[in-house]
Amino acid sequence: MNKAIFLFTMKRYLHWVNLLVGGVALTISVLLWGLALCVDSAVTKELVRSCLFGPMVAIVVSYTVISPQVANSQRRKDGEYLSLIFSRPISRWSYVVTKWLTGSVFVLAIMALQTTLSLAAAYILSVMWRGHPQNIVDGYAITDAILNAFGVTALVVFIASMPQRIAVFVFILYAYAVLFLTLLVGTASFVSLSLDHVSKTVTAFGQMLYSIFIVGMDSYHVINASDFPVASAVIYLSNIALYLTLATLIMSYREFFYAND
Amino acid sequence: MLTIERGRTNVVPPVLLTVCVVLLFMRGVSIFYATFYHKAPERIVAWQQPKALDKSRRDLLSRPSLYFFCDNSNQFNSIMTQLYDNMLFQNREIVSMINESVVPIRVVLNGEKSDALAKSLKNSLRVTNTPSACLALPNGAYVESTAWQSDRMFVAFLHDAMEHSVRTAGFEAMRNTDWDTACKAFQLDFENKPSDELVDYYGTMYWSIALRHNHNEARAREVLQDALKRNTKAIYFDKDDRWPEPCVHFLLGEISWDELKKRASEYKKKHKYQAETAQYVYAANLLLEGKTEQAKKELREVAENKDTRYYYSGKFARAELRGLGETYPKEEEDNDTESYD
């Protein structure tokens, strides 16, 4: 991991454009989730949980701050010019890992901030209604947040290493899929773990291909399953290693194109 | 052709490549094993065979039944049933909740060829899609159902349904004019809720009526006063949400019948049920004051109102009249498992 890239990336996250856009999005989502947490219903509770700790926040936040399409443009005066960075003795691998770790830390910080503010909003609103805000923070939620932050950020690092046109297309496709699965409360986690048990009805080859695109893991399933779902844990770790390796390879082969960023 | 030379900054670390390849291999092995060699775990929920619903049962506070309806008539439904069996019913938290709190009953449907008992249970519990789970009281009264396949949502459903089953038991006991069970059920429902949570006016109102039938006037007043005290600071954005607060005031003797009628007519949804609820409360109050003839007249009006046949006010009115020796056939409403406040 490269300390200079870590600090530079962190500094870029606090750019006024990011702060402004992020602040508005955060305010809207905090009010929305705060309101939803006041409703005494399992669906709203799981929806908020899915939105706060699921892959949606991770994919949107990490893509916004990592991708060269958004963050490294020359339109920004503090642009991160890859051609300049890689004229130094910094390895592509180090750059990729640093971006992954910085992105994950930033995503976790945003998740923590959003959750704290949403709970505060829910408590204030519930005092008015004399109700009880639903509690969504537990060990499973914290574990899921960490797993999703690291898994999804690795995917985003991989997407961001692709040529711009392909990257935007893949990102939009993923963002839609994640949004769809997040809104189908609880289904995202169910899809990721159905592999182990329904395997008899699906071919192994189909599962192999399908599992490449699964980036999250649901700790509740893993801990409460009657037998430990080995495949899900292996798939999760394997995907992170795969995404980071592919990102390094792509960046290495694309070094002559950075000047066009 | 572009090549990457060893030692340059664009080299991919051999360790990373090795880890990536090893993990990909392990992924392949685990999926291959799960596909061809992994045996699905044994069913750990002790499912029972279905029996016909016994509507005469009065032990409404004993374990409710969890009916799991599955249909093996087509491939899609079979896969969905496997999902329930291999995921939901293998989740240790769900299994322990089911085994400790409910009587699990598995009803296997086979499309149009389903047997008569399965069909009858499906109709009685209003099952529209399979696989799905439905919680019902020991007498078959419907409580709640779900077709959600996420285990966390299923846990939430079970918690919610178990809570509702107590309240539903209270309402069902009122339909049987079993005031003892009704008082116990409403008391339990009240105790299950946090002390600073809003109180359900319907449950409290019917609880106070059951308490008065049990000659416990002081406690009946106490529960009504407590409900008003706890709900008084709440903010209602929809005025209709305050209903049936005026009925509580009436039962406490704070407003007259004319005033209650006037207040009931102020609500938007008055034509649906407010007027009938108010009239039932008025009639029940008359009955408890010993004005039986006048009470019968009012109860008959509520009982015979076709618009509110399935509302609790109508059902309770018919139950009270049956208790007073009048004949009101129960069969029609028993076929309908749904009830409204």
XYZ file of C-alpha atoms in Angstrom, chain A residues 20-250:
231
model
C -21.740 19.284 -1.660
C -23.223 16.454 -3.709
C -22.609 13.927 -0.926
C -24.102 16.259 1.700
C -27.345 16.705 -0.261
C -27.631 12.953 -0.947
C -26.857 12.188 2.690
C -29.502 14.614 4.003
C -32.203 13.172 1.751
C -31.348 9.559 2.566
C -31.035 10.240 6.316
C -34.523 11.782 6.434
C -35.936 8.951 4.348
C -34.393 6.173 6.434
C -35.182 8.005 9.680
C -38.826 8.162 8.661
C -38.871 4.522 7.552
C -37.359 3.392 10.853
C -40.302 4.926 12.715
C -42.726 2.643 10.903
C -43.446 -0.459 12.926
C -43.029 -2.958 10.131
C -40.498 -5.669 9.350
C -40.435 -4.709 5.673
C -39.358 -1.117 6.297
C -36.805 -2.271 8.854
C -35.221 -4.748 6.448
C -35.397 -2.234 3.612
C -33.483 0.357 5.634
C -31.025 -2.295 6.770
C -30.536 -3.413 3.194
C -30.032 0.190 2.024
C -27.650 1.210 4.831
C -25.450 -1.883 5.068
C -26.065 -3.579 1.724
C -24.067 -3.122 -1.453
C -25.960 -0.050 -2.732
C -24.131 2.605 -0.687
C -20.828 0.839 -1.265
C -21.155 0.681 -5.051
C -22.338 4.283 -5.502
C -19.871 5.875 -3.063
C -16.839 3.887 -4.138
C -17.472 4.405 -7.855
C -17.939 8.139 -7.345
C -14.608 8.522 -5.596
C -12.482 5.849 -7.263
C -13.341 5.823 -10.934
C -11.170 7.896 -13.251
C -14.363 8.758 -15.165
C -15.577 10.754 -12.188
C -12.561 11.462 -10.020
C -9.566 11.602 -12.334
C -10.868 13.898 -15.015
C -8.753 16.844 -16.126
C -11.883 18.924 -15.688
C -11.043 18.819 -11.988
C -8.084 21.022 -11.076
C -6.816 18.496 -8.553
C -7.142 15.690 -11.117
C -5.303 12.486 -10.449
C -3.275 12.012 -13.635
C -2.329 8.368 -13.975
C 0.315 9.198 -16.575
C 2.046 11.395 -13.970
C 1.627 8.917 -11.118
C 3.022 6.029 -13.097
C 6.069 8.009 -14.255
C 7.153 7.477 -10.620
C 8.345 4.117 -9.294
C 4.904 3.182 -8.016
C 3.679 -0.268 -8.939
C 0.220 -0.762 -10.459
C -0.438 -3.363 -7.784
C 0.332 -0.894 -5.014
C -1.941 1.687 -6.660
C -4.796 -0.828 -7.002
C -4.541 -2.069 -3.399
C -4.278 1.474 -2.046
C -7.353 2.541 -3.979
C -9.219 -0.531 -2.727
C -8.332 0.032 0.928
C -8.920 3.796 0.821
C -12.234 3.291 -0.951
C -13.314 0.657 1.578
C -12.392 2.886 4.534
C -14.267 5.802 2.974
C -17.328 3.657 2.229
C -17.346 2.405 5.835
C -17.058 5.980 7.125
C -20.019 7.055 4.962
C -22.039 4.013 6.119
C -21.271 4.839 9.774
C -22.181 8.508 9.313
C -25.379 7.716 7.428
C -26.442 5.108 9.992
C -25.753 7.413 12.957
C -27.668 10.310 11.407
C -30.550 8.051 10.302
C -30.906 6.653 13.821
C -30.765 10.180 15.274
C -33.501 11.293 12.843
C -35.546 8.209 13.726
C -35.241 8.922 17.471
C -36.313 12.546 17.022
C -39.294 11.562 14.857
C -40.311 8.762 17.198
C -40.314 11.131 20.173
C -42.926 13.139 18.263
C -44.989 10.016 17.544
C -44.316 8.402 20.900
C -43.302 5.284 19.043
C -40.160 3.185 19.036
C -37.556 3.522 16.298
C -36.539 0.138 14.982
C -33.082 -1.012 15.917
C -31.078 -2.126 12.914
C -27.537 -2.024 14.275
C -26.296 -5.375 15.508
C -23.259 -7.584 15.020
C -24.625 -8.910 11.730
C -25.169 -5.398 10.359
C -21.637 -4.291 11.239
C -20.129 -7.472 9.742
C -22.228 -7.063 6.587
C -21.148 -3.436 6.240
C -17.473 -4.429 6.425
C -17.864 -7.396 4.052
C -19.877 -5.370 1.534
C -17.491 -2.402 1.700
C -14.431 -4.549 0.925
C -16.172 -6.804 -1.622
C -17.948 -4.095 -3.592
C -14.980 -1.691 -3.534
C -12.771 -4.425 -5.034
C -15.340 -4.799 -7.817
C -15.409 -1.031 -8.357
C -11.599 -0.872 -8.524
C -11.806 -3.516 -11.248
C -14.571 -1.667 -13.125
C -12.691 1.633 -12.823
C -9.570 0.113 -14.386
C -11.459 -0.665 -17.597
C -11.572 1.697 -20.579
C -14.048 4.487 -19.897
C -16.884 3.430 -22.227
C -16.906 -0.165 -21.002
C -16.555 0.904 -17.357
C -19.574 3.222 -17.474
C -21.699 0.538 -19.131
C -20.685 -2.166 -16.624
C -21.179 0.182 -13.679
C -24.673 1.218 -14.753
C -25.621 -2.422 -15.283
C -24.348 -3.340 -11.817
C -25.912 -0.318 -10.142
C -29.330 -1.258 -11.556
C -28.954 -4.880 -10.462
C -27.884 -3.840 -6.961
C -30.725 -1.336 -6.670
C -33.211 -3.997 -7.781
C -31.889 -6.554 -5.292
C -31.772 -3.987 -2.488
C -35.392 -3.023 -3.000
C -36.421 -6.684 -3.037
C -35.849 -6.749 0.705
C -33.566 -9.507 1.888
C -33.347 -11.087 -1.539
C -29.770 -10.032 -2.288
C -28.437 -12.165 0.496
C -30.739 -15.032 -0.358
C -29.476 -15.072 -3.958
C -25.850 -15.198 -2.874
C -26.314 -18.189 -0.635
C -28.800 -20.220 -2.589
C -25.823 -21.660 -4.469
C -24.957 -24.169 -1.790
C -28.286 -25.746 -1.344
C -30.166 -25.511 -4.602
C -27.156 -26.694 -6.499
C -28.829 -29.913 -7.555
C -31.207 -27.979 -9.761
C -28.663 -25.702 -11.412
C -25.646 -26.810 -13.350
C -22.178 -26.398 -11.832
C -20.998 -24.423 -14.835
C -23.870 -21.955 -14.491
C -23.019 -21.485 -10.824
C -19.370 -20.929 -11.593
C -20.221 -18.135 -14.032
C -22.954 -16.714 -11.836
C -20.755 -16.599 -8.745
C -18.246 -14.322 -10.520
C -20.792 -11.522 -10.196
C -21.682 -12.087 -6.526
C -19.798 -9.591 -4.413
C -21.526 -9.506 -1.045
C -21.973 -11.964 1.777
C -24.681 -12.119 4.422
C -23.211 -12.893 7.834
C -26.634 -13.787 9.262
C -26.970 -16.673 6.786
C -23.452 -17.873 7.397
C -23.688 -17.867 11.190
C -27.186 -19.334 11.418
C -26.929 -21.946 8.661
C -27.175 -25.497 10.002
C -23.995 -26.391 8.086
C -21.354 -23.797 7.250
C -21.759 -22.556 3.644
C -18.153 -23.083 2.536
C -18.814 -22.182 -1.091
C -20.090 -18.705 -0.208
C -17.001 -17.868 1.868
C -14.662 -19.156 -0.846
C -16.552 -17.267 -3.555
C -16.349 -14.041 -1.559
C -12.574 -14.269 -0.998
C -11.935 -15.541 -4.501
C -13.827 -12.645 -6.056
C -11.834 -10.014 -4.151
C -8.544 -11.612 -5.251
C -9.842 -11.977 -8.809
C -11.050 -8.379 -9.119
C -7.807 -6.927 -7.749
C -5.656 -9.155 -9.982
C -7.681 -8.259 -13.062
C -7.545 -4.552 -12.155
C -3.722 -4.747 -11.866
C -3.434 -6.596 -15.166
C -5.695 -4.179 -17.006
